[in-house]
Short mmCIF file of the C-alpha atoms (twelve columns), coordinates in Angstrom:
data_MODEL
# 
_entry.id   MODEL 
# 
loop_
_atom_site.group_PDB 
_atom_site.id 
_atom_site.type_symbol 
_atom_site.label_atom_id 
_atom_site.label_alt_id 
_atom_site.label_comp_id 
_atom_site.label_asym_id 
_atom_site.label_seq_id 
_atom_site.Cartn_x 
_atom_site.Cartn_y 
_atom_site.Cartn_z 
_atom_site.pdbx_PDB_model_num 
ATOM 1   C CA . MET A 1   6.789   4.392   -3.779  1 
ATOM 2   C CA . ASN A 2   5.317   7.678   -5.188  1 
ATOM 3   C CA . GLU A 3   6.077   6.614   -8.640  1 
ATOM 4   C CA . PRO A 4   3.726   3.950   -9.962  1 
ATOM 5   C CA . LEU A 5   0.909   6.627   -8.315  1 
ATOM 6   C CA . ARG A 6   1.910   9.415   -10.605 1 
ATOM 7   C CA . ARG A 7   0.315   7.789   -13.250 1 
ATOM 8   C CA . TYR A 8   -3.269  8.382   -11.558 1 
ATOM 9   C CA . TRP A 9   -5.718  10.911  -11.254 1 
ATOM 10  C CA . HIS A 10  -6.098  12.385  -8.138  1 
ATOM 11  C CA . PRO A 11  -8.678  15.087  -6.734  1 
ATOM 12  C CA . VAL A 12  -6.917  18.306  -5.892  1 
ATOM 13  C CA . SER A 13  -10.095 20.643  -5.362  1 
ATOM 14  C CA . TRP A 14  -13.726 21.372  -5.559  1 
ATOM 15  C CA . SER A 15  -14.323 23.036  -8.845  1 
ATOM 16  C CA . ALA A 16  -15.714 25.669  -6.954  1 
ATOM 17  C CA . ASP A 17  -12.714 26.340  -5.250  1 
ATOM 18  C CA . LEU A 18  -10.849 27.286  -8.044  1 
ATOM 19  C CA . GLU A 19  -11.953 30.870  -9.089  1 
ATOM 20  C CA . ALA A 20  -9.635  33.883  -10.630 1 
ATOM 21  C CA . HIS A 21  -6.419  33.599  -9.008  1 
ATOM 22  C CA . PRO A 22  -4.396  30.509  -9.143  1 
ATOM 23  C CA . VAL A 23  -3.911  27.890  -6.174  1 
ATOM 24  C CA . GLY A 24  -1.338  25.966  -4.383  1 
ATOM 25  C CA . THR A 25  -1.514  22.129  -3.403  1 
ATOM 26  C CA . THR A 26  0.585   19.218  -2.683  1 
ATOM 27  C CA . LEU A 27  0.362   15.987  -4.572  1 
ATOM 28  C CA . LEU A 28  2.365   13.344  -3.765  1 
ATOM 29  C CA . GLU A 29  5.091   15.528  -2.262  1 
ATOM 30  C CA . GLU A 30  5.039   17.734  -5.314  1 
ATOM 31  C CA . ARG A 31  4.229   21.471  -5.271  1 
ATOM 32  C CA . VAL A 32  1.603   22.062  -7.763  1 
ATOM 33  C CA . VAL A 33  -0.640  25.574  -9.125  1 
ATOM 34  C CA . LEU A 34  -4.174  25.408  -10.113 1 
ATOM 35  C CA . TRP A 35  -5.238  28.409  -12.186 1 
ATOM 36  C CA . ARG A 36  -8.332  28.610  -14.890 1 
ATOM 37  C CA . ASP A 37  -7.160  29.975  -18.461 1 
ATOM 38  C CA . ALA A 38  -9.769  32.600  -20.029 1 
ATOM 39  C CA . GLN A 39  -12.112 30.485  -20.721 1 
ATOM 40  C CA . GLY A 40  -12.037 28.889  -17.594 1 
ATOM 41  C CA . MET A 41  -10.348 25.627  -18.554 1 
ATOM 42  C CA . PRO A 42  -8.534  24.399  -15.206 1 
ATOM 43  C CA . HIS A 43  -4.502  23.553  -15.458 1 
ATOM 44  C CA . ALA A 44  -2.333  21.924  -13.367 1 
ATOM 45  C CA . GLY A 45  1.607   22.908  -13.309 1 
ATOM 46  C CA . MET A 46  4.821   22.779  -10.646 1 
ATOM 47  C CA . ASP A 47  4.332   25.619  -8.427  1 
ATOM 48  C CA . GLN A 48  7.336   27.091  -8.833  1 
ATOM 49  C CA . CYS A 49  9.171   29.389  -11.017 1 
ATOM 50  C CA . PRO A 50  12.377  28.061  -12.581 1 
ATOM 51  C CA . HIS A 51  14.037  31.925  -12.209 1 
ATOM 52  C CA . ARG A 52  14.154  31.999  -8.439  1 
ATOM 53  C CA . GLY A 53  11.989  29.050  -7.284  1 
ATOM 54  C CA . THR A 54  8.901   31.319  -5.819  1 
ATOM 55  C CA . ALA A 55  5.569   29.606  -5.268  1 
ATOM 56  C CA . LEU A 56  3.817   30.635  -8.621  1 
ATOM 57  C CA . SER A 57  0.472   30.132  -6.415  1 
ATOM 58  C CA . LEU A 58  1.333   33.573  -4.768  1 
ATOM 59  C CA . GLY A 59  1.152   34.933  -8.159  1 
ATOM 60  C CA . THR A 60  -1.874  36.062  -10.554 1 
ATOM 61  C CA . VAL A 61  -3.366  35.108  -13.964 1 
ATOM 62  C CA . ASN A 62  -3.298  37.517  -16.626 1 
ATOM 63  C CA . ASP A 63  -6.374  38.916  -18.726 1 
ATOM 64  C CA . GLY A 64  -5.088  35.829  -21.109 1 
ATOM 65  C CA . GLY A 65  -5.082  33.027  -18.948 1 
ATOM 66  C CA . CYS A 66  -1.484  32.551  -18.342 1 
ATOM 67  C CA . LEU A 67  0.379   32.908  -14.820 1 
ATOM 68  C CA . VAL A 68  2.790   35.709  -13.341 1 
ATOM 69  C CA . CYS A 69  5.318   34.876  -11.009 1 
ATOM 70  C CA . PRO A 70  4.426   37.611  -8.485  1 
ATOM 71  C CA . TYR A 71  8.580   37.814  -7.986  1 
ATOM 72  C CA . HIS A 72  9.733   39.272  -11.375 1 
ATOM 73  C CA . GLY A 73  6.581   39.119  -13.506 1 
ATOM 74  C CA . TRP A 74  7.952   36.532  -15.813 1 
ATOM 75  C CA . THR A 75  4.544   35.074  -17.596 1 
ATOM 76  C CA . TYR A 76  3.696   31.556  -18.228 1 
ATOM 77  C CA . ASP A 77  1.110   30.493  -20.944 1 
ATOM 78  C CA . THR A 78  -0.757  27.025  -20.337 1 
ATOM 79  C CA . ALA A 79  1.951   24.649  -21.747 1 
ATOM 80  C CA . GLY A 80  4.765   26.162  -19.446 1 
ATOM 81  C CA . THR A 81  6.655   28.388  -21.795 1 
ATOM 82  C CA . CYS A 82  7.429   31.696  -20.447 1 
ATOM 83  C CA . THR A 83  6.192   34.122  -23.331 1 
ATOM 84  C CA . SER A 84  7.155   37.585  -21.292 1 
ATOM 85  C CA . MET A 85  10.318  38.696  -18.872 1 
ATOM 86  C CA . PRO A 86  9.694   42.470  -18.561 1 
ATOM 87  C CA . GLN A 87  13.333  42.778  -17.405 1 
ATOM 88  C CA . LEU A 88  14.170  41.885  -21.133 1 
ATOM 89  C CA . ALA A 89  14.285  43.921  -24.209 1 
ATOM 90  C CA . PRO A 90  10.959  43.119  -26.379 1 
ATOM 91  C CA . ASP A 91  13.219  41.271  -29.109 1 
ATOM 92  C CA . ALA A 92  15.291  39.428  -26.856 1 
ATOM 93  C CA . ARG A 93  15.692  35.482  -27.221 1 
ATOM 94  C CA . MET A 94  13.477  33.641  -24.194 1 
ATOM 95  C CA . PRO A 95  15.914  31.424  -22.170 1 
ATOM 96  C CA . GLU A 96  15.250  27.461  -22.945 1 
ATOM 97  C CA . ARG A 97  15.304  26.355  -19.698 1 
ATOM 98  C CA . ALA A 98  12.382  28.829  -18.971 1 
ATOM 99  C CA . ARG A 99  9.324   26.813  -18.647 1 
ATOM 100 C CA . VAL A 100 7.410   25.381  -16.201 1 
ATOM 101 C CA . PRO A 101 6.728   21.787  -15.815 1 
ATOM 102 C CA . ILE A 102 2.767   20.973  -16.930 1 
ATOM 103 C CA . PHE A 103 0.774   17.853  -15.403 1 
ATOM 104 C CA . HIS A 104 -2.675  16.568  -16.767 1 
ATOM 105 C CA . CYS A 105 -5.758  18.073  -15.535 1 
ATOM 106 C CA . ALA A 106 -9.487  17.678  -16.367 1 
ATOM 107 C CA . GLU A 107 -12.488 18.934  -14.156 1 
ATOM 108 C CA . ARG A 108 -15.223 15.782  -13.574 1 
ATOM 109 C CA . SER A 109 -17.978 15.587  -11.156 1 
ATOM 110 C CA . GLY A 110 -17.616 18.969  -9.673  1 
ATOM 111 C CA . LEU A 111 -14.146 18.097  -8.866  1 
ATOM 112 C CA . VAL A 112 -10.393 18.851  -10.495 1 
ATOM 113 C CA . TRP A 113 -8.001  16.164  -10.869 1 
ATOM 114 C CA . VAL A 114 -4.478  16.282  -11.429 1 
ATOM 115 C CA . CYS A 115 -2.032  13.037  -12.870 1 
ATOM 116 C CA . LEU A 116 1.225   14.046  -12.446 1 
ATOM 117 C CA . GLU A 117 2.569   11.741  -15.635 1 
ATOM 118 C CA . ASP A 118 0.994   10.044  -18.199 1 
ATOM 119 C CA . PRO A 119 -2.135  8.188   -16.687 1 
ATOM 120 C CA . VAL A 120 -2.816  4.714   -16.488 1 
ATOM 121 C CA . ALA A 121 -6.548  4.224   -15.727 1 
ATOM 122 C CA . ASP A 122 -9.455  6.924   -16.239 1 
ATOM 123 C CA . ILE A 123 -10.564 9.040   -13.340 1 
ATOM 124 C CA . PRO A 124 -12.957 7.376   -10.997 1 
ATOM 125 C CA . ALA A 125 -16.665 6.907   -12.428 1 
ATOM 126 C CA . PHE A 126 -19.436 8.497   -10.186 1 
ATOM 127 C CA . PRO A 127 -22.270 7.354   -12.231 1 
ATOM 128 C CA . GLU A 128 -24.954 9.363   -10.704 1 
ATOM 129 C CA . TRP A 129 -23.617 12.451  -11.589 1 
ATOM 130 C CA . ASP A 130 -25.187 13.636  -14.131 1 
ATOM 131 C CA . ASP A 131 -28.464 11.739  -13.080 1 
ATOM 132 C CA . PRO A 132 -31.089 13.915  -12.756 1 
ATOM 133 C CA . ALA A 133 -33.177 12.078  -10.291 1 
ATOM 134 C CA . TYR A 134 -30.552 12.586  -7.522  1 
ATOM 135 C CA . GLN A 135 -29.157 15.384  -5.560  1 
ATOM 136 C CA . HIS A 136 -25.515 16.021  -4.646  1 
ATOM 137 C CA . VAL A 137 -24.138 17.394  -1.525  1 
ATOM 138 C CA . ALA A 138 -20.658 18.713  -1.528  1 
ATOM 139 C CA . CYS A 139 -19.279 18.406  2.050   1 
ATOM 140 C CA . ALA A 140 -16.680 19.794  3.416   1 
ATOM 141 C CA . ALA A 141 -13.379 18.946  2.542   1 
ATOM 142 C CA . TYR A 142 -11.023 17.064  5.584   1 
ATOM 143 C CA . THR A 143 -7.337  16.985  5.859   1 
ATOM 144 C CA . TRP A 144 -5.816  14.334  8.084   1 
ATOM 145 C CA . GLN A 145 -2.424  13.895  9.469   1 
ATOM 146 C CA . CYS A 146 -2.299  10.197  7.942   1 
ATOM 147 C CA . GLY A 147 -1.846  8.315   4.755   1 
ATOM 148 C CA . ALA A 148 -4.283  8.065   1.744   1 
ATOM 149 C CA . GLY A 149 -4.377  4.686   1.905   1 
ATOM 150 C CA . ARG A 150 -5.649  4.686   5.732   1 
ATOM 151 C CA . MET A 151 -8.109  7.410   4.833   1 
ATOM 152 C CA . VAL A 152 -9.896  4.708   2.313   1 
ATOM 153 C CA . GLU A 153 -9.307  1.690   4.574   1 
ATOM 154 C CA . ASN A 154 -11.163 3.644   7.047   1 
ATOM 155 C CA . PHE A 155 -14.138 3.800   4.942   1 
ATOM 156 C CA . THR A 156 -13.989 0.206   3.769   1 
ATOM 157 C CA . ASP A 157 -14.052 -1.000  7.419   1 
ATOM 158 C CA . PHE A 158 -17.245 -2.697  8.460   1 
ATOM 159 C CA . GLY A 159 -16.004 -3.759  12.074  1 
ATOM 160 C CA . HIS A 160 -16.176 -0.222  13.394  1 
ATOM 161 C CA . LEU A 161 -19.405 1.318   11.789  1 
ATOM 162 C CA . GLY A 162 -21.700 -0.056  14.926  1 
ATOM 163 C CA . TYR A 163 -19.182 0.535   17.133  1 
ATOM 164 C CA . LEU A 164 -17.410 3.953   16.847  1 
ATOM 165 C CA . HIS A 165 -20.587 5.279   14.420  1 
ATOM 166 C CA . ASP A 166 -23.676 3.728   17.070  1 
ATOM 167 C CA . GLY A 167 -26.827 4.800   15.822  1 
ATOM 168 C CA . LEU A 168 -25.363 6.834   12.950  1 
ATOM 169 C CA . LEU A 169 -23.807 4.473   10.822  1 
ATOM 170 C CA . GLY A 170 -24.797 1.052   12.999  1 
ATOM 171 C CA . THR A 171 -25.207 0.076   16.589  1 
ATOM 172 C CA . SER A 172 -23.369 -1.398  19.186  1 
ATOM 173 C CA . ASP A 173 -26.009 -4.555  20.054  1 
ATOM 174 C CA . ASP A 174 -25.036 -5.714  16.358  1 
ATOM 175 C CA . LEU A 175 -21.794 -5.725  15.383  1 
ATOM 176 C CA . ILE A 176 -21.127 -9.357  13.661  1 
ATOM 177 C CA . VAL A 177 -20.334 -8.306  10.731  1 
ATOM 178 C CA . PRO A 178 -22.224 -9.742  7.827   1 
ATOM 179 C CA . PRO A 179 -20.970 -11.975 5.297   1 
ATOM 180 C CA . HIS A 180 -19.671 -10.494 2.160   1 
ATOM 181 C CA . GLN A 181 -17.263 -11.192 -0.840  1 
ATOM 182 C CA . VAL A 182 -14.681 -9.072  -2.682  1 
ATOM 183 C CA . VAL A 183 -13.411 -9.406  -6.272  1 
ATOM 184 C CA . THR A 184 -10.543 -7.336  -7.586  1 
ATOM 185 C CA . GLU A 185 -10.751 -7.014  -11.294 1 
ATOM 186 C CA . SER A 186 -9.644  -4.168  -13.755 1 
ATOM 187 C CA . GLY A 187 -7.661  -1.913  -10.897 1 
ATOM 188 C CA . ALA A 188 -10.789 -2.045  -8.374  1 
ATOM 189 C CA . LEU A 189 -11.896 -3.972  -5.702  1 
ATOM 190 C CA . TYR A 190 -16.000 -4.731  -5.981  1 
ATOM 191 C CA . TYR A 191 -18.004 -6.006  -3.037  1 
ATOM 192 C CA . ASP A 192 -21.182 -5.497  -1.281  1 
ATOM 193 C CA . LEU A 193 -23.275 -6.266  2.136   1 
ATOM 194 C CA . THR A 194 -26.632 -6.633  3.859   1 
ATOM 195 C CA . MET A 195 -26.877 -5.100  6.705   1 
ATOM 196 C CA . THR A 196 -29.572 -3.031  9.575   1 
ATOM 197 C CA . VAL A 197 -29.084 0.638   9.934   1 
ATOM 198 C CA . PRO A 198 -30.608 2.794   12.363  1 
ATOM 199 C CA . ASN A 199 -32.768 5.411   11.554  1 
ATOM 200 C CA . THR A 200 -30.675 8.543   12.352  1 
ATOM 201 C CA . ASN A 201 -33.678 10.761  11.068  1 
ATOM 202 C CA . GLU A 202 -34.189 12.915  14.474  1 
ATOM 203 C CA . GLU A 203 -30.874 13.615  14.366  1 
ATOM 204 C CA . PHE A 204 -29.789 13.694  10.644  1 
ATOM 205 C CA . ALA A 205 -32.340 13.583  7.953   1 
ATOM 206 C CA . VAL A 206 -30.335 11.426  5.935   1 
ATOM 207 C CA . THR A 207 -31.933 7.874   5.865   1 
ATOM 208 C CA . ASP A 208 -34.989 6.289   4.444   1 
ATOM 209 C CA . VAL A 209 -36.124 4.346   6.754   1 
ATOM 210 C CA . THR A 210 -39.599 3.729   8.491   1 
ATOM 211 C CA . GLY A 211 -39.137 2.546   11.929  1 
ATOM 212 C CA . GLU A 212 -36.317 2.267   14.281  1 
ATOM 213 C CA . ARG A 213 -33.869 0.208   11.928  1 
ATOM 214 C CA . GLY A 214 -33.948 -0.863  8.197   1 
ATOM 215 C CA . LEU A 215 -32.617 -3.192  5.749   1 
ATOM 216 C CA . GLN A 216 -29.669 -1.555  3.623   1 
ATOM 217 C CA . THR A 217 -27.709 -3.213  0.919   1 
ATOM 218 C CA . ASN A 218 -24.664 -1.292  0.084   1 
ATOM 219 C CA . THR A 219 -22.630 -1.972  -3.031  1 
ATOM 220 C CA . TYR A 220 -19.084 -0.688  -3.020  1 
ATOM 221 C CA . VAL A 221 -16.456 0.139   -6.041  1 
ATOM 222 C CA . LEU A 222 -12.967 0.839   -4.984  1 
ATOM 223 C CA . THR A 223 -11.453 2.255   -7.663  1 
ATOM 224 C CA . LEU A 224 -7.016  1.977   -7.287  1 
ATOM 225 C CA . PRO A 225 -5.780  3.843   -5.523  1 
ATOM 226 C CA . TYR A 226 -7.917  6.272   -3.422  1 
ATOM 227 C CA . SER A 227 -11.253 6.250   -4.182  1 
ATOM 228 C CA . ILE A 228 -14.595 5.132   -3.608  1 
ATOM 229 C CA . HIS A 229 -18.074 4.760   -5.189  1 
ATOM 230 C CA . LEU A 230 -20.858 3.478   -2.739  1 
ATOM 231 C CA . ALA A 231 -24.523 2.899   -3.474  1 
ATOM 232 C CA . CYS A 232 -26.664 2.682   -0.446  1 
ATOM 233 C CA . ARG A 233 -30.532 0.856   -1.139  1 
ATOM 234 C CA . TYR A 234 -32.705 1.005   1.438   1 
ATOM 235 C CA . HIS A 235 -35.199 -2.053  1.173   1 
ATOM 236 C CA . ASP A 236 -38.139 -0.379  2.978   1 
ATOM 237 C CA . ALA A 237 -38.798 2.454   0.214   1 
ATOM 238 C CA . ASP A 238 -36.029 1.311   -2.373  1 
ATOM 239 C CA . THR A 239 -34.742 4.427   -2.293  1 
ATOM 240 C CA . HIS A 240 -30.943 4.721   -2.841  1 
ATOM 241 C CA . ARG A 241 -28.087 7.113   -0.881  1 
ATOM 242 C CA . THR A 242 -24.661 7.531   -2.872  1 
ATOM 243 C CA . LEU A 243 -21.465 8.430   -1.388  1 
ATOM 244 C CA . PHE A 244 -18.596 9.289   -3.927  1 
ATOM 245 C CA . PHE A 245 -15.001 9.581   -1.889  1 
ATOM 246 C CA . ALA A 246 -11.722 10.604  -3.219  1 
ATOM 247 C CA . VAL A 247 -8.405  11.201  -1.512  1 
ATOM 248 C CA . GLN A 248 -5.587  13.260  -2.232  1 
ATOM 249 C CA . PRO A 249 -2.263  12.038  -1.180  1 
ATOM 250 C CA . HIS A 250 -0.426  14.964  0.084   1 
ATOM 251 C CA . SER A 251 2.460   12.685  1.270   1 
ATOM 252 C CA . ALA A 252 2.385   9.772   3.364   1 
ATOM 253 C CA . THR A 253 1.513   11.475  6.210   1 
ATOM 254 C CA . GLU A 254 -1.096  13.765  5.415   1 
ATOM 255 C CA . ALA A 255 -4.050  13.344  2.987   1 
ATOM 256 C CA . THR A 256 -7.470  15.385  1.782   1 
ATOM 257 C CA . GLY A 257 -10.705 13.798  1.614   1 
ATOM 258 C CA . TYR A 258 -13.425 14.837  -0.762  1 
ATOM 259 C CA . CYS A 259 -17.013 13.404  -0.159  1 
ATOM 260 C CA . TYR A 260 -20.291 13.941  -1.893  1 
ATOM 261 C CA . GLN A 261 -23.652 12.762  0.038   1 
ATOM 262 C CA . SER A 262 -26.409 11.896  -2.955  1 
ATOM 263 C CA . ARG A 263 -29.732 10.397  -2.604  1 
ATOM 264 C CA . ASP A 264 -33.113 10.168  -4.955  1 
ATOM 265 C CA . PHE A 265 -35.104 10.954  -2.151  1 
ATOM 266 C CA . ASP A 266 -36.596 13.678  -0.435  1 
ATOM 267 C CA . LEU A 267 -34.873 16.011  -2.472  1 
ATOM 268 C CA . GLY A 268 -35.960 19.341  -1.209  1 
ATOM 269 C CA . ALA A 269 -34.405 18.403  2.302   1 
ATOM 270 C CA . ASP A 270 -31.827 20.908  3.596   1 
ATOM 271 C CA . PRO A 271 -28.327 19.865  2.128   1 
ATOM 272 C CA . ARG A 272 -27.187 20.288  5.471   1 
ATOM 273 C CA . SER A 273 -28.340 17.624  7.330   1 
ATOM 274 C CA . PHE A 274 -25.980 15.622  4.424   1 
ATOM 275 C CA . SER A 275 -22.967 17.758  5.084   1 
ATOM 276 C CA . GLU A 276 -23.341 18.208  9.107   1 
ATOM 277 C CA . PHE A 277 -24.345 14.157  9.290   1 
ATOM 278 C CA . GLN A 278 -20.618 13.545  6.985   1 
ATOM 279 C CA . ALA A 279 -18.924 15.919  9.278   1 
ATOM 280 C CA . VAL A 280 -19.601 14.394  12.388  1 
ATOM 281 C CA . LEU A 281 -18.868 11.256  11.286  1 
ATOM 282 C CA . ALA A 282 -15.361 12.421  10.117  1 
ATOM 283 C CA . GLU A 283 -14.392 13.995  12.927  1 
ATOM 284 C CA . GLN A 284 -14.996 10.484  15.078  1 
ATOM 285 C CA . ASP A 285 -12.716 9.066   12.806  1 
ATOM 286 C CA . ARG A 286 -9.953  11.542  12.338  1 
ATOM 287 C CA . PRO A 287 -8.357  10.959  15.619  1 
ATOM 288 C CA . ILE A 288 -8.748  7.164   15.335  1 
ATOM 289 C CA . VAL A 289 -7.186  7.300   12.010  1 
ATOM 290 C CA . GLU A 290 -4.334  9.805   12.925  1 
ATOM 291 C CA . SER A 291 -3.239  7.507   15.560  1 
ATOM 292 C CA . GLN A 292 -2.445  4.280   13.557  1 
ATOM 293 C CA . ALA A 293 0.874   3.162   12.971  1 
ATOM 294 C CA . PRO A 294 2.586   3.376   10.441  1 
ATOM 295 C CA . LYS A 295 0.912   6.617   8.944   1 
ATOM 296 C CA . GLU A 296 0.493   4.785   5.764   1 
ATOM 297 C CA . ILE A 297 -1.257  1.296   5.393   1 
ATOM 298 C CA . PRO A 298 1.846   -1.693  5.686   1 
ATOM 299 C CA . LEU A 299 1.181   -3.774  2.560   1 
ATOM 300 C CA . ASP A 300 2.638   -7.257  4.364   1 
ATOM 301 C CA . LEU A 301 -0.039  -9.040  5.652   1 
ATOM 302 C CA . LYS A 302 2.011   -10.153 8.515   1 
ATOM 303 C CA . ASP A 303 2.429   -6.493  9.731   1 
ATOM 304 C CA . GLU A 304 -0.904  -6.233  11.395  1 
ATOM 305 C CA . LEU A 305 -3.435  -9.124  12.961  1 
ATOM 306 C CA . GLN A 306 -5.735  -9.794  10.361  1 
ATOM 307 C CA . LEU A 307 -9.525  -11.316 11.002  1 
ATOM 308 C CA . PRO A 308 -11.981 -13.127 8.671   1 
ATOM 309 C CA . TYR A 309 -13.603 -9.536  7.992   1 
ATOM 310 C CA . ASP A 310 -11.246 -8.043  7.425   1 
ATOM 311 C CA . LYS A 311 -11.421 -9.075  3.574   1 
ATOM 312 C CA . VAL A 312 -11.889 -5.741  2.079   1 
ATOM 313 C CA . ALA A 313 -8.718  -4.645  3.757   1 
ATOM 314 C CA . ILE A 314 -6.902  -6.991  3.235   1 
ATOM 315 C CA . ALA A 315 -7.568  -7.153  -0.810  1 
ATOM 316 C CA . TYR A 316 -7.150  -3.403  -0.883  1 
ATOM 317 C CA . ARG A 317 -3.791  -3.975  0.622   1 
ATOM 318 C CA . ARG A 318 -3.068  -6.825  -1.765  1 
ATOM 319 C CA . ALA A 319 -3.907  -4.695  -4.593  1 
ATOM 320 C CA . MET A 320 -2.029  -1.828  -4.125  1 
ATOM 321 C CA . ALA A 321 1.118   -3.810  -3.221  1 
ATOM 322 C CA . ASP A 322 0.736   -4.977  -6.605  1 
ATOM 323 C CA . LEU A 323 0.082   -1.304  -8.029  1 
ATOM 324 C CA . LEU A 324 3.346   -0.108  -6.392  1 
ATOM 325 C CA . LYS A 325 5.475   -2.677  -7.147  1 
# 
């Protein structure tokens, strides 16, 4: 099931967290080592020395930007070629098998992305990233014991907003999901929804609503397999709050979410309000999503009960079923 997903870009780290030392992570059950070369460019390879299987992420990066294995000091360049074996004479021939598989690696929107095979799609778009009208807050990444699909689908579930997140994303006295449509096209789902939202500013100064409640239009682009761009427009002030959410699938039972909270209003506001707001929402969701069985979303629509307001989830499951064929 992982094979088609290996051809898509996935986030694996905040850019700021990848510094001078190699970092180990897991992507689609593949051990991956990340590091920067002498020019600061990110690279990714299999986190396993071909000699004795040692994790290269436990090693170092030399002045030339090469990985150095912590066990025997073998050195690998950014193409994965072993360039030095201290145990051999200087004129000795390097074994052809002394190579580390290298993966596609890129840096965009403050994240490091990896694609394990030749990519069939671009890195998901975050249009506001280079817009000076917006301020971006990188929220704390969170790892849940669930499949990436469950984490993404939770983000799209309108039915729980006012119930589980009462007073934050909706209200418990207004749970009827407004009408909306979903269009699936070119590897993405497009949908929008207009709803009444509470003014959260007494607790979290993240909304631009003048009264107790205000009208908000949410416009979504869900880029397969595991990224969402959400643009929220506050009707009262015609201002915007944007969320960019991308998930790293470690395995079928573990995933990490990376989220930006961005806005074009109150640019001098304390960014902690936005990151703390996201942390509270995530912790309300976490035990619910981690309890869902099976850990990954069932792609056969008959396996779980579907209701009309689940049309985004239905479209997402159908699209993922096609992707994974």
